[in-house]
mmCIF file of C-alpha atoms and ligand atoms in Angstrom:
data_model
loop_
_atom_site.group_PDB
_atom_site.id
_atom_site.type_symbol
_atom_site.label_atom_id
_atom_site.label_comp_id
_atom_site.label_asym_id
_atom_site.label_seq_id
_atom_site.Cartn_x
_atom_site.Cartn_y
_atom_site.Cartn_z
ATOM 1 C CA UNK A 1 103.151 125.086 75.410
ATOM 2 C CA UNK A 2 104.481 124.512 78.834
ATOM 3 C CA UNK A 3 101.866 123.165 81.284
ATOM 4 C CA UNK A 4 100.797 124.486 84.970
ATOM 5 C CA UNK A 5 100.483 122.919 87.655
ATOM 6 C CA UNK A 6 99.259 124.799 90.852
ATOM 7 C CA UNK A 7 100.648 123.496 94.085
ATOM 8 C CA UNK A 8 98.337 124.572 96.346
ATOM 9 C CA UNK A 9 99.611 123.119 99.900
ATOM 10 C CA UNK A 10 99.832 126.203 101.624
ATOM 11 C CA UNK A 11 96.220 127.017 101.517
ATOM 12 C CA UNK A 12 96.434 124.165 103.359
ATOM 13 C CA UNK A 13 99.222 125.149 105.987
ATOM 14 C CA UNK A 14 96.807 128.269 106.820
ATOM 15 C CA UNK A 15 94.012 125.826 107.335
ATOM 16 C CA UNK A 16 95.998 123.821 110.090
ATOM 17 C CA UNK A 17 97.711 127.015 111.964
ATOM 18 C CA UNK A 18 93.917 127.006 113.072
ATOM 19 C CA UNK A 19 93.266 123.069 112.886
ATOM 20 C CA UNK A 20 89.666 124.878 111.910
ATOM 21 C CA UNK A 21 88.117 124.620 108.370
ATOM 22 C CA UNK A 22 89.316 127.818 106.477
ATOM 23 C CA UNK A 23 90.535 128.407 103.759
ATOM 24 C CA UNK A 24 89.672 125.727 101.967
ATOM 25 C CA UNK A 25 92.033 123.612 99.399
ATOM 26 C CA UNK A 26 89.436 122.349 97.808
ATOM 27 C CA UNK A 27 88.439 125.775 96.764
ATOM 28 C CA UNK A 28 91.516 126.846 96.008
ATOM 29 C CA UNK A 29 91.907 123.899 93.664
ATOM 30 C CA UNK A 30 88.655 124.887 91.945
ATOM 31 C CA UNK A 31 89.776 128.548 91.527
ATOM 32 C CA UNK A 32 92.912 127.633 89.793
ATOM 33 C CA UNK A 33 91.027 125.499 87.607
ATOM 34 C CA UNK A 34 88.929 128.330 86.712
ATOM 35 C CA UNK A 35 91.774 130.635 86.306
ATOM 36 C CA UNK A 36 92.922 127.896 83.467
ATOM 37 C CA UNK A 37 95.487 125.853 85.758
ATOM 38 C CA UNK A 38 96.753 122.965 84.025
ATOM 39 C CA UNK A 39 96.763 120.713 86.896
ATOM 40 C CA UNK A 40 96.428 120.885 90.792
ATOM 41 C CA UNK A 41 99.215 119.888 92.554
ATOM 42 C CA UNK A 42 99.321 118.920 96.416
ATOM 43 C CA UNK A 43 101.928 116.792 98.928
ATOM 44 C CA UNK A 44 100.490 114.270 101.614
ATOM 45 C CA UNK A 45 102.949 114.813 103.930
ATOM 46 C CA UNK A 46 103.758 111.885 106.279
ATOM 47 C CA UNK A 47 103.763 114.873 109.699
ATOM 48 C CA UNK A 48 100.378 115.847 108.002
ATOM 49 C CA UNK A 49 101.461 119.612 108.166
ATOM 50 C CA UNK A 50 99.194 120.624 105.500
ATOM 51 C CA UNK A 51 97.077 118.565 103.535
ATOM 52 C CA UNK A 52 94.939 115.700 105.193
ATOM 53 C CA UNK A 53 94.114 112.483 103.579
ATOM 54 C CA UNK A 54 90.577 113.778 102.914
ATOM 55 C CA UNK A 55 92.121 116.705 100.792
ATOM 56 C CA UNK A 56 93.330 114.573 98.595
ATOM 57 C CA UNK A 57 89.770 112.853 98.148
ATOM 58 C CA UNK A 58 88.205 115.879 98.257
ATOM 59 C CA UNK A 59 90.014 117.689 95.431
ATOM 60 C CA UNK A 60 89.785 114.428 93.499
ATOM 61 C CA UNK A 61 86.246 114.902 93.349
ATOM 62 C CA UNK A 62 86.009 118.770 92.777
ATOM 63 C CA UNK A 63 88.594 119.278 89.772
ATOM 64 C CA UNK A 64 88.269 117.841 86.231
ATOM 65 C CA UNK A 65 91.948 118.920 85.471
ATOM 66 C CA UNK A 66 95.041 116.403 86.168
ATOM 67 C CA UNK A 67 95.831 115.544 90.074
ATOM 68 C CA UNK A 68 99.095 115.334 90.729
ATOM 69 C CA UNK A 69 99.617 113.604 93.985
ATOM 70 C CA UNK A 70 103.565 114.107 95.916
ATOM 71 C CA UNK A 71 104.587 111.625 98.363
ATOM 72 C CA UNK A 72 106.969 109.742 100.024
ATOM 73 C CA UNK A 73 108.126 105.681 99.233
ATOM 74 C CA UNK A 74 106.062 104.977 102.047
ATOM 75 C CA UNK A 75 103.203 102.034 102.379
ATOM 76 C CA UNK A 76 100.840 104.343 103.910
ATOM 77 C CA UNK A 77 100.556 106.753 101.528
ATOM 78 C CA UNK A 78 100.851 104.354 98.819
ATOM 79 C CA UNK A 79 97.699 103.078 99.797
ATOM 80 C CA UNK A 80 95.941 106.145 99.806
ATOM 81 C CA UNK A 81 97.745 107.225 96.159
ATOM 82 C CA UNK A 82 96.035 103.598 94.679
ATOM 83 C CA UNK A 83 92.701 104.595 96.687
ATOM 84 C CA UNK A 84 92.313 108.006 95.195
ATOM 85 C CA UNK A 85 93.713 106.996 92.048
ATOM 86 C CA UNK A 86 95.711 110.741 91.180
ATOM 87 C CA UNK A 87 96.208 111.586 87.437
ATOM 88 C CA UNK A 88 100.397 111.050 88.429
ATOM 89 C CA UNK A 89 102.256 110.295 91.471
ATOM 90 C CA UNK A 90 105.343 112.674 91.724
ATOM 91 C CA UNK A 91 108.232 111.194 94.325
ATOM 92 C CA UNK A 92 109.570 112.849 96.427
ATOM 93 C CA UNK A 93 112.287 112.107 99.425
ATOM 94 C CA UNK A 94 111.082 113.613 102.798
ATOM 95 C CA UNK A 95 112.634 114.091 105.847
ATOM 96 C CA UNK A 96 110.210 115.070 109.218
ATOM 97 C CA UNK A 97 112.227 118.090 110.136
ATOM 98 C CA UNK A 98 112.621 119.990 106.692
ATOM 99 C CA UNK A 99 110.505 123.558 105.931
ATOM 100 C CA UNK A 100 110.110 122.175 102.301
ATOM 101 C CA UNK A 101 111.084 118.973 100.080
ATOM 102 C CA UNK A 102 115.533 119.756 99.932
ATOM 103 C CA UNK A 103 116.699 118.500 96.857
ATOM 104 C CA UNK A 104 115.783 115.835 94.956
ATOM 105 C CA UNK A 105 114.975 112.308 95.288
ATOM 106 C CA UNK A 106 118.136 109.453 95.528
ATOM 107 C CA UNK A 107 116.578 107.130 92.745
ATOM 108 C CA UNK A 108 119.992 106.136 92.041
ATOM 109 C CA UNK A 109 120.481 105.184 95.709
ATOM 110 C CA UNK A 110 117.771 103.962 96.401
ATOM 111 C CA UNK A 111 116.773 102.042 93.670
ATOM 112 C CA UNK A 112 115.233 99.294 94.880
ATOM 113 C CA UNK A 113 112.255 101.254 97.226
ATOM 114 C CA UNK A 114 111.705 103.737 94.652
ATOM 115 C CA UNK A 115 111.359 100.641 91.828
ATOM 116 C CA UNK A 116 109.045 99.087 94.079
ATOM 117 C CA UNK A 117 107.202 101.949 94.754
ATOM 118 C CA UNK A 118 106.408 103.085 91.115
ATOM 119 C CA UNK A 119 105.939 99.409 89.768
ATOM 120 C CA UNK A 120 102.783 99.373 92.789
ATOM 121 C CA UNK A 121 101.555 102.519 91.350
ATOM 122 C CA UNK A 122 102.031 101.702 88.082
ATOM 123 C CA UNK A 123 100.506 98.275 88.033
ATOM 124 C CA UNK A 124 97.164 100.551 89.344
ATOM 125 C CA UNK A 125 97.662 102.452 86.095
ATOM 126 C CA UNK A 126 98.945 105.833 87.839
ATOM 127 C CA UNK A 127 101.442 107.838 85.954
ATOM 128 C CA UNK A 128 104.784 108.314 87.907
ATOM 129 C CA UNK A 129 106.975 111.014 88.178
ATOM 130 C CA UNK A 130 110.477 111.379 90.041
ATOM 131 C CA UNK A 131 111.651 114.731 91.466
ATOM 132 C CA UNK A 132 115.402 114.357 91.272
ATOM 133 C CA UNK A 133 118.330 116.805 90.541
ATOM 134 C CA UNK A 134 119.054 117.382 87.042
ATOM 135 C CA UNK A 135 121.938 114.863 87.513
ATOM 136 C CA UNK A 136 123.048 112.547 84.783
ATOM 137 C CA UNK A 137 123.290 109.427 86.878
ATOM 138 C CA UNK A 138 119.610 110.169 88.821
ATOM 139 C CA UNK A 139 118.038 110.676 85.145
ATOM 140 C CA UNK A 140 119.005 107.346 84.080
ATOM 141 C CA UNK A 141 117.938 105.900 87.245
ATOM 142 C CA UNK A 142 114.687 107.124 86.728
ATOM 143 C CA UNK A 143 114.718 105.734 82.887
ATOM 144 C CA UNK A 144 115.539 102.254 84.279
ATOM 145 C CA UNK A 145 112.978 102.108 86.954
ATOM 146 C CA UNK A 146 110.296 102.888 83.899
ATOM 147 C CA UNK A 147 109.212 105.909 85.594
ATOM 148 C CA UNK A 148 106.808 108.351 82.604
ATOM 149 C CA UNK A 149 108.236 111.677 84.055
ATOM 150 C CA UNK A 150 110.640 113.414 85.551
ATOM 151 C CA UNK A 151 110.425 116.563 87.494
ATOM 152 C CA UNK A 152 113.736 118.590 87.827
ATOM 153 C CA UNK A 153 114.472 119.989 91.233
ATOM 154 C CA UNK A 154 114.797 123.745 90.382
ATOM 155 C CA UNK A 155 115.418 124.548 94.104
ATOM 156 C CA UNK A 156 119.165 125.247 93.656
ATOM 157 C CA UNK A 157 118.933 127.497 90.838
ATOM 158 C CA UNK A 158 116.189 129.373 92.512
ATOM 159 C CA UNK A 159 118.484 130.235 95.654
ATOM 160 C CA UNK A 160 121.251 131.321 93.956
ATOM 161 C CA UNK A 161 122.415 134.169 92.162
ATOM 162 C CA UNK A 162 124.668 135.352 88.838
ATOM 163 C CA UNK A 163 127.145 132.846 88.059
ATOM 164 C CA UNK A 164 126.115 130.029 90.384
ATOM 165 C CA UNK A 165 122.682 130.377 88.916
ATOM 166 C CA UNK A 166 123.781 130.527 85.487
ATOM 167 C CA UNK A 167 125.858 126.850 86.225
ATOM 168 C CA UNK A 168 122.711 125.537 87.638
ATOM 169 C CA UNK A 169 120.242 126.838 84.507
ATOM 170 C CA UNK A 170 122.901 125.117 82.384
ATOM 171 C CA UNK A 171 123.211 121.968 84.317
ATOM 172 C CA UNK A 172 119.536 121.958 83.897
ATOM 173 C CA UNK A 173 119.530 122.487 80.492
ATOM 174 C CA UNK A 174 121.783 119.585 80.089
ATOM 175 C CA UNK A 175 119.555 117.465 82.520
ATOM 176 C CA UNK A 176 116.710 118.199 79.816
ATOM 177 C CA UNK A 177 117.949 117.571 76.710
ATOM 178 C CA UNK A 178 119.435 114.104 77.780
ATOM 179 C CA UNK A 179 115.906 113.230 79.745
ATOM 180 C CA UNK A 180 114.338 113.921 76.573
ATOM 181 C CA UNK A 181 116.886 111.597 74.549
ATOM 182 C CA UNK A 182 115.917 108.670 76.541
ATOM 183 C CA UNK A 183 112.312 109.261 76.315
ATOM 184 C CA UNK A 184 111.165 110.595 79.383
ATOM 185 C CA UNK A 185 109.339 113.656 79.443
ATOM 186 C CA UNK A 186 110.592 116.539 81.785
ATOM 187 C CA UNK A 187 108.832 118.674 84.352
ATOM 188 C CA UNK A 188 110.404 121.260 86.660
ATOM 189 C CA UNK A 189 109.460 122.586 90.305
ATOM 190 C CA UNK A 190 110.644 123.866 93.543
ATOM 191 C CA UNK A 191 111.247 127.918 93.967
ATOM 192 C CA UNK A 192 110.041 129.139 90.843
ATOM 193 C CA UNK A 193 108.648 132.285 91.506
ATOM 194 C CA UNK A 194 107.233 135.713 89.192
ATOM 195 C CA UNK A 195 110.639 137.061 87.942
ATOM 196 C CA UNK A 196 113.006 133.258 88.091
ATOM 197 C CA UNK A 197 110.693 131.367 86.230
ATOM 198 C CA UNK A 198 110.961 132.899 82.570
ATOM 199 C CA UNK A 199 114.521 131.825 82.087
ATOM 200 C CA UNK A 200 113.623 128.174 82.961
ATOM 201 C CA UNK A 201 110.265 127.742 80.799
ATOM 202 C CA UNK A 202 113.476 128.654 77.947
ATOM 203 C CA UNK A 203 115.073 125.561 78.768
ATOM 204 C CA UNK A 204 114.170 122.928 76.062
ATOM 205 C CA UNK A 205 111.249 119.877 76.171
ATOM 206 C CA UNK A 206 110.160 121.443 79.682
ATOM 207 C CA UNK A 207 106.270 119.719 79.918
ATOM 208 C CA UNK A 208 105.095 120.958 82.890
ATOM 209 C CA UNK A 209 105.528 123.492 86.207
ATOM 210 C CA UNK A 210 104.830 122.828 89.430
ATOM 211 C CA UNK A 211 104.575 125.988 91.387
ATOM 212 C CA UNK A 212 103.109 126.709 94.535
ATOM 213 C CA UNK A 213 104.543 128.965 97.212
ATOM 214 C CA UNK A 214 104.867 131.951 94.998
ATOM 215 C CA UNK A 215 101.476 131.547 93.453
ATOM 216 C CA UNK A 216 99.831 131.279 97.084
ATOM 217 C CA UNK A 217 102.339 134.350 98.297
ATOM 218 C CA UNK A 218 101.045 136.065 95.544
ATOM 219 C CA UNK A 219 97.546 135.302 95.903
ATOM 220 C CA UNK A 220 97.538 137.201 98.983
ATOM 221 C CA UNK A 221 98.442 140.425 98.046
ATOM 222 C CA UNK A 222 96.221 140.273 95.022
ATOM 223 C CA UNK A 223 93.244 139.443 97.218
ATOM 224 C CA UNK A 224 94.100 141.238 100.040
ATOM 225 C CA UNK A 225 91.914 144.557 99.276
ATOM 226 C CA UNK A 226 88.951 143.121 98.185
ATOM 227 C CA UNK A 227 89.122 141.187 102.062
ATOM 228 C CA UNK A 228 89.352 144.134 103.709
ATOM 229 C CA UNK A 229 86.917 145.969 101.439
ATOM 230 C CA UNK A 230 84.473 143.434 101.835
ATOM 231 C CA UNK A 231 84.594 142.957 106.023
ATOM 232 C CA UNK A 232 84.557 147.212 106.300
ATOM 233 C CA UNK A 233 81.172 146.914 104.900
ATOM 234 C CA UNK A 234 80.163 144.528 108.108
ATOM 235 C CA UNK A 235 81.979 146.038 110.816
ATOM 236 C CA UNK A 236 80.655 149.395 109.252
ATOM 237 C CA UNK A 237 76.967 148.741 108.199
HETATM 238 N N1 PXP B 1 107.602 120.226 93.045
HETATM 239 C C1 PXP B 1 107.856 119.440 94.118
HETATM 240 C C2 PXP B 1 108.257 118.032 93.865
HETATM 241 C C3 PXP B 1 107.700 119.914 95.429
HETATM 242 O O1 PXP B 1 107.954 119.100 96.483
HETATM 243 C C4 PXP B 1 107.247 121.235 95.614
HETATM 244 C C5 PXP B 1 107.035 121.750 97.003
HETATM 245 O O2 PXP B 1 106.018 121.029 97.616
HETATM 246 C C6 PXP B 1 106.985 122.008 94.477
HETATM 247 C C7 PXP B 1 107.191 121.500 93.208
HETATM 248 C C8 PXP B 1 106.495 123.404 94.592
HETATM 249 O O3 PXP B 1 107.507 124.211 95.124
HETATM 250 P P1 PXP B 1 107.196 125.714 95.501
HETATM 251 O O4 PXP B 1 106.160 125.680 96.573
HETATM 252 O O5 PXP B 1 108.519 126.230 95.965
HETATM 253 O O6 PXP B 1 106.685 126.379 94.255
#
């Protein structure tokens, strides 16, 4: 059965449009452990936006389910990844200007940082994982840096539509089965959503989701009425 993680960084962005203390990520990470998450998901940012570096310690400590940490090749964070010691380490590239993570990571390209990066997580016994585009020449990268997982980007195929998005389910379809072949097991993330995400848990060996800004989008809606309901009663009383 497919796993799922919850990415729950935007909890996080709501927090710092305030820079005050609500809502919490921490409880948000305990919530979708209760609701039967398979993992918690969150992104230390270099810029910060959302999470802080004592999110990531925090949520550590409050969740008995996997931690899957996202970051940048980047010494800093690396430091703080071996510190906290998350269940895996997922790579991602980052650029300080971008809404979101744009397509995947260059471990072909950039071979070297991303080797070195993963062998210093990896010699502190921390899974690693590389987001990367289902790409033939990316997947072995990631095979011959030793990395445990891969994580397809599924950002393309989520903003596209009909036959472009049909060439991108099959590309990723591809990118599975030959991740698989060499042994490394295959995750998926980036736009999934309630009505895109059905078509990809079909695509063969798929381990694990991450998915965040849907669930969080969602969230709000769901919870929306009981807010309101609940501060009538104050203002009312
Ligand atoms: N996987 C990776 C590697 C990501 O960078 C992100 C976004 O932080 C996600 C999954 C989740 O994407 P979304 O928020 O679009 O569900």
């Amino acid at each position: 059965m497919i796993k799922l993680g919850v990415n729950i960084d935007h909890v996080a962005t709501l927090r710092q449009a305030r820079m005050n203390i609500e809502p919490e990520p921490v409880t948000a990470a305990r919530i979708a452990e209760k609701a039967g998450a398979d993992g918690i998901t969150i992104h230390l940012r270099e810029d910060r936006r959302h999470i802080q570096d004592k999110d990531v310690y925090d949520i550590k400590k409050a969740v008995s389910i996997p931690l899957n940490l996202e970051m940048a090749c980047s010494d800093d964070i690396i430091n703080i990844a071996i510190d906290v010691h998350p269940n895996t380490c997922t790579i991602v590239p980052e650029k300080r200007q971008e809404i979101t993570t744009e397509g995947g990571l260059d471990a072909a390209g950039q071979y070297h940082l991303v080797a070195d990066t993963v062998a210093k997580l990896q010699e502190k016994g921390i899974k690693v994982s590389l987001f990367i585009e289902p790409d033939k020449m990316q997947i072995e990268a990631a095979k011959k840096i030793g990395a445990e997982y891969i994580e397809i980007h599924t950002g393309l195929y989520a903003n596209t539509e009909s036959e472009a998005q049909k060439r991108e389910l099959n590309r990723i379809k591809e990118a599975a089965v030959y991740a698989h072949s060499l042994g490394l097991i295959v995750n998926a993330g980036h736009g999934l959503n309630y009505t895109n995400t059905q078509s990809i848990a079909a695509v063969p060996y798929m381990h694990e989701f991450n998915i965040g800004h849907s669930i969080i989008s969602r969230a709000v809606f769901t919870g929306l009425e009981e807010a309101v309901k609940e501060m009538i009663k104050i203002v009312k009383k």
